[in-house]
Structure formats: structure tokens, C-alpha cells
Amino acid sequence: MGVGYLIGCLFSILLWRIDRQIIYYKMDLLIKKFFKNKYILFLFHILMLLFICFIIKFIPKEELLNFITSFLVIDISNNERKNLKKREKVHFYDSISTISQCVVCGFIAPLLYILISGNTLALIYTYIYNLNLNNESNKLKFVFNTLTIIPSIIAEVFLYLIYIIRNKKFTINFRGDFLVNLYKNPLLNVDILAAYIESVNFYYYFNADNTSYLKSYGQYSKKIDAHSIKDYLSITYSICMITFLLFFSIIRIK
């Protein structure tokens, strides 16, 4: 058992040039042309989720379903590699967030939800994740953040261990925002840990009360550059490899 997940994961990685997020984005634009009312649009997406749950019941072979699920939900996209080609400072900061997002939402989260509740929940999470990227709905964001809390904590545990080994330190200053970030923006804590591992400052831009704010995390003078991004990429790929080995071992035992 679990061979379908392994093959699906390999195909997903081999076909990394396929930008899944662009596909979801274009689909979302097409859907919005037909359903302009936000309530009807919300209903459509609910029906789509129900359709996903319904259709997978008719896939006869379990390993075939595992292959399809793994291929669809695992998404180590090429967005971070695109960002490496850009030298402007803002793109380097975007790259840290993009990599964190890919690891947590495109790898750890779907595998975790396969273990917890099977293929259906993993497919639903991936649908919500990509839908959230293209919409500004507070309700959708709340659901996405809630489902991402535990996967982000798993990533943070890995990164914190790496931080201790590399920097020989235990303290990280989240500026008192760790718990707030955990439910408002779980991926931000992952970005902050990444910045501490690379010994760089991480600047977070956000809006509140119709005003833009800039928050800095870290105590370093070094800026994020291409070397930092490549090093963080190598770390996250290692985390993905360990995560999948753990996932595959647990699946084989079940």
C-alpha cells in the first residue's frame, strides 16, 4: 500500500514546470465571468467541493486514486525559481514567502490530511489553498488559516531544529506575535524562522485600518540575496524528503 502516492509524488516533481497556481488562477477568472454575484460564486465552490467528494468514490482502484491524489495535491512549483531570476529586493522577500508556502501548503499539509482523513480532505485542502490565493474573502481566509495551523507548526519544528544546529542558539524573537500569527497568518512564523536560519532580516508588509505597515523580524544587518534563497531551497527540499519518508512509512504500516 502507498505505491500510488510514491509514483504520484515523483510525477508531480518531474513535472515541476507545470505551474498549478496559474491553472487555478485562469479557472477562477473563467468562473467569475459566469458567476458575478459573490454568494452564487461561493455556492458554486461549495458544489465543486461536494463534487470532488462524490467523484472519487467512483475511482475503482485504490492505488490509482492514491496516484491521482498525490499528483494533484503535491505542488513544489517553479515559482521560487522564477523569483531567483529577479534581482530587486522585493522579489527576494517574496521568494522566502513563496518557498515557505510551497513546502507547507503544497507538501506537508496535503500529506498530513491524507494521514488524518484520507484523500478527500487532502484534495479539499488543495482546492481551498489555491482558491484562497486568488480571492480576498475573509471567510475563505479563515478556513485556509485554520487548516494550515498544524502543517505550519510541523514545518516550524523542522526549521527550529535546523536553526539550533546551525546557529547554536535557542532564542528567536517573534516580537510577541507568535500566537497572533499562528491563527492570523500561520505562514508568517515559518518565514521568520527561515530568516533567522539564514541570518537575515525579514520585512513583512501588511494593511490595517486602511494604513500600510512594515514590520521587521530579525536582528541582522545582512539582506536577503540569491545565496540565501538557494540555501533555504535546499533546506526545504530536505524537509520535504524527510516528511515524505515519514508519510510513506506510516502509510505502509496502516
PDB file of N, CA, C and O in Angstrom, residues 5 66 69-70 73 109-119 121-122 247 251 254:
ATOM      1  N   TYR A   5       0.924   6.750  -4.030  1.00  0.00           N
ATOM      2  CA  TYR A   5       1.388   8.040  -3.508  1.00  0.00           C
ATOM      3  C   TYR A   5       2.817   8.335  -3.949  1.00  0.00           C
ATOM      4  O   TYR A   5       3.158   9.459  -4.312  1.00  0.00           O
ATOM      5  N   ASN A  66      -4.843   6.922  -5.169  1.00  0.00           N
ATOM      6  CA  ASN A  66      -3.691   7.450  -4.434  1.00  0.00           C
ATOM      7  C   ASN A  66      -2.746   8.210  -5.358  1.00  0.00           C
ATOM      8  O   ASN A  66      -2.216   9.272  -5.004  1.00  0.00           O
ATOM      9  N   THR A  69      -4.439  11.538  -6.420  1.00  0.00           N
ATOM     10  CA  THR A  69      -4.441  12.461  -5.283  1.00  0.00           C
ATOM     11  C   THR A  69      -3.061  13.053  -5.053  1.00  0.00           C
ATOM     12  O   THR A  69      -2.906  14.278  -4.937  1.00  0.00           O
ATOM     13  N   SER A  70      -2.056  12.194  -4.985  1.00  0.00           N
ATOM     14  CA  SER A  70      -0.687  12.643  -4.738  1.00  0.00           C
ATOM     15  C   SER A  70      -0.216  13.601  -5.832  1.00  0.00           C
ATOM     16  O   SER A  70       0.403  14.637  -5.555  1.00  0.00           O
ATOM     17  N   VAL A  73      -2.196  17.068  -5.340  1.00  0.00           N
ATOM     18  CA  VAL A  73      -2.041  17.873  -4.120  1.00  0.00           C
ATOM     19  C   VAL A  73      -0.600  18.278  -3.836  1.00  0.00           C
ATOM     20  O   VAL A  73      -0.358  19.298  -3.191  1.00  0.00           O
ATOM     21  N   ALA A 109       1.006  19.918   4.322  1.00  0.00           N
ATOM     22  CA  ALA A 109      -0.430  19.917   4.633  1.00  0.00           C
ATOM     23  C   ALA A 109      -1.194  18.792   3.930  1.00  0.00           C
ATOM     24  O   ALA A 109      -1.922  18.045   4.592  1.00  0.00           O
ATOM     25  N   PRO A 110      -1.064  18.641   2.612  1.00  0.00           N
ATOM     26  CA  PRO A 110      -1.829  17.559   1.962  1.00  0.00           C
ATOM     27  C   PRO A 110      -1.451  16.164   2.452  1.00  0.00           C
ATOM     28  O   PRO A 110      -2.319  15.310   2.626  1.00  0.00           O
ATOM     29  N   LEU A 111      -0.157  15.933   2.709  1.00  0.00           N
ATOM     30  CA  LEU A 111       0.257  14.621   3.216  1.00  0.00           C
ATOM     31  C   LEU A 111      -0.301  14.379   4.617  1.00  0.00           C
ATOM     32  O   LEU A 111      -0.732  13.274   4.951  1.00  0.00           O
ATOM     33  N   LEU A 112      -0.310  15.424   5.434  1.00  0.00           N
ATOM     34  CA  LEU A 112      -0.872  15.311   6.777  1.00  0.00           C
ATOM     35  C   LEU A 112      -2.353  14.961   6.720  1.00  0.00           C
ATOM     36  O   LEU A 112      -2.825  14.069   7.454  1.00  0.00           O
ATOM     37  N   TYR A 113      -3.092  15.626   5.823  1.00  0.00           N
ATOM     38  CA  TYR A 113      -4.534  15.388   5.755  1.00  0.00           C
ATOM     39  C   TYR A 113      -4.874  14.045   5.112  1.00  0.00           C
ATOM     40  O   TYR A 113      -5.934  13.473   5.385  1.00  0.00           O
ATOM     41  N   ILE A 114      -3.969  13.522   4.298  1.00  0.00           N
ATOM     42  CA  ILE A 114      -4.149  12.151   3.805  1.00  0.00           C
ATOM     43  C   ILE A 114      -4.053  11.171   4.976  1.00  0.00           C
ATOM     44  O   ILE A 114      -4.849  10.238   5.104  1.00  0.00           O
ATOM     45  N   LEU A 115      -3.084  11.400   5.863  1.00  0.00           N
ATOM     46  CA  LEU A 115      -2.915  10.533   7.027  1.00  0.00           C
ATOM     47  C   LEU A 115      -4.099  10.638   7.982  1.00  0.00           C
ATOM     48  O   LEU A 115      -4.548   9.648   8.558  1.00  0.00           O
ATOM     49  N   ILE A 116      -4.611  11.860   8.160  1.00  0.00           N
ATOM     50  CA  ILE A 116      -5.687  12.091   9.123  1.00  0.00           C
ATOM     51  C   ILE A 116      -7.027  11.566   8.617  1.00  0.00           C
ATOM     52  O   ILE A 116      -7.753  10.871   9.330  1.00  0.00           O
ATOM     53  N   SER A 117      -7.346  11.898   7.353  1.00  0.00           N
ATOM     54  CA  SER A 117      -8.712  11.617   6.891  1.00  0.00           C
ATOM     55  C   SER A 117      -8.796  11.089   5.463  1.00  0.00           C
ATOM     56  O   SER A 117      -9.864  11.083   4.872  1.00  0.00           O
ATOM     57  N   GLY A 118      -7.687  10.710   4.891  1.00  0.00           N
ATOM     58  CA  GLY A 118      -7.730  10.147   3.546  1.00  0.00           C
ATOM     59  C   GLY A 118      -7.624  11.173   2.437  1.00  0.00           C
ATOM     60  O   GLY A 118      -7.399  12.368   2.669  1.00  0.00           O
ATOM     61  N   ASN A 119      -7.801  10.705   1.212  1.00  0.00           N
ATOM     62  CA  ASN A 119      -7.568  11.523   0.022  1.00  0.00           C
ATOM     63  C   ASN A 119      -8.527  12.704  -0.106  1.00  0.00           C
ATOM     64  O   ASN A 119      -8.149  13.767  -0.601  1.00  0.00           O
ATOM     65  N   LEU A 121      -9.972  14.823   2.046  1.00  0.00           N
ATOM     66  CA  LEU A 121      -9.614  16.045   2.766  1.00  0.00           C
ATOM     67  C   LEU A 121      -8.390  16.715   2.153  1.00  0.00           C
ATOM     68  O   LEU A 121      -8.300  17.944   2.101  1.00  0.00           O
ATOM     69  N   ALA A 122      -7.444  15.918   1.676  1.00  0.00           N
ATOM     70  CA  ALA A 122      -6.246  16.482   1.031  1.00  0.00           C
ATOM     71  C   ALA A 122      -6.621  17.238  -0.237  1.00  0.00           C
ATOM     72  O   ALA A 122      -6.106  18.333  -0.506  1.00  0.00           O
ATOM     73  N   PHE A 247       5.841   9.963   5.998  1.00  0.00           N
ATOM     74  CA  PHE A 247       4.483   9.712   5.493  1.00  0.00           C
ATOM     75  C   PHE A 247       4.386   8.309   4.884  1.00  0.00           C
ATOM     76  O   PHE A 247       3.468   7.540   5.201  1.00  0.00           O
ATOM     77  N   ILE A 251       2.077   5.142   6.100  1.00  0.00           N
ATOM     78  CA  ILE A 251       1.095   4.549   5.165  1.00  0.00           C
ATOM     79  C   ILE A 251       1.325   3.050   5.001  1.00  0.00           C
ATOM     80  O   ILE A 251       0.383   2.251   4.959  1.00  0.00           O
ATOM     81  N   LYS A 254      -0.057   1.091   8.026  1.00  0.00           N
ATOM     82  CA  LYS A 254      -1.514   1.051   8.174  1.00  0.00           C
ATOM     83  C   LYS A 254      -2.110  -0.152   7.438  1.00  0.00           C
ATOM     84  O   LYS A 254      -1.676  -0.532   6.394  1.00  0.00           O
TER      85      LYS A 254
END
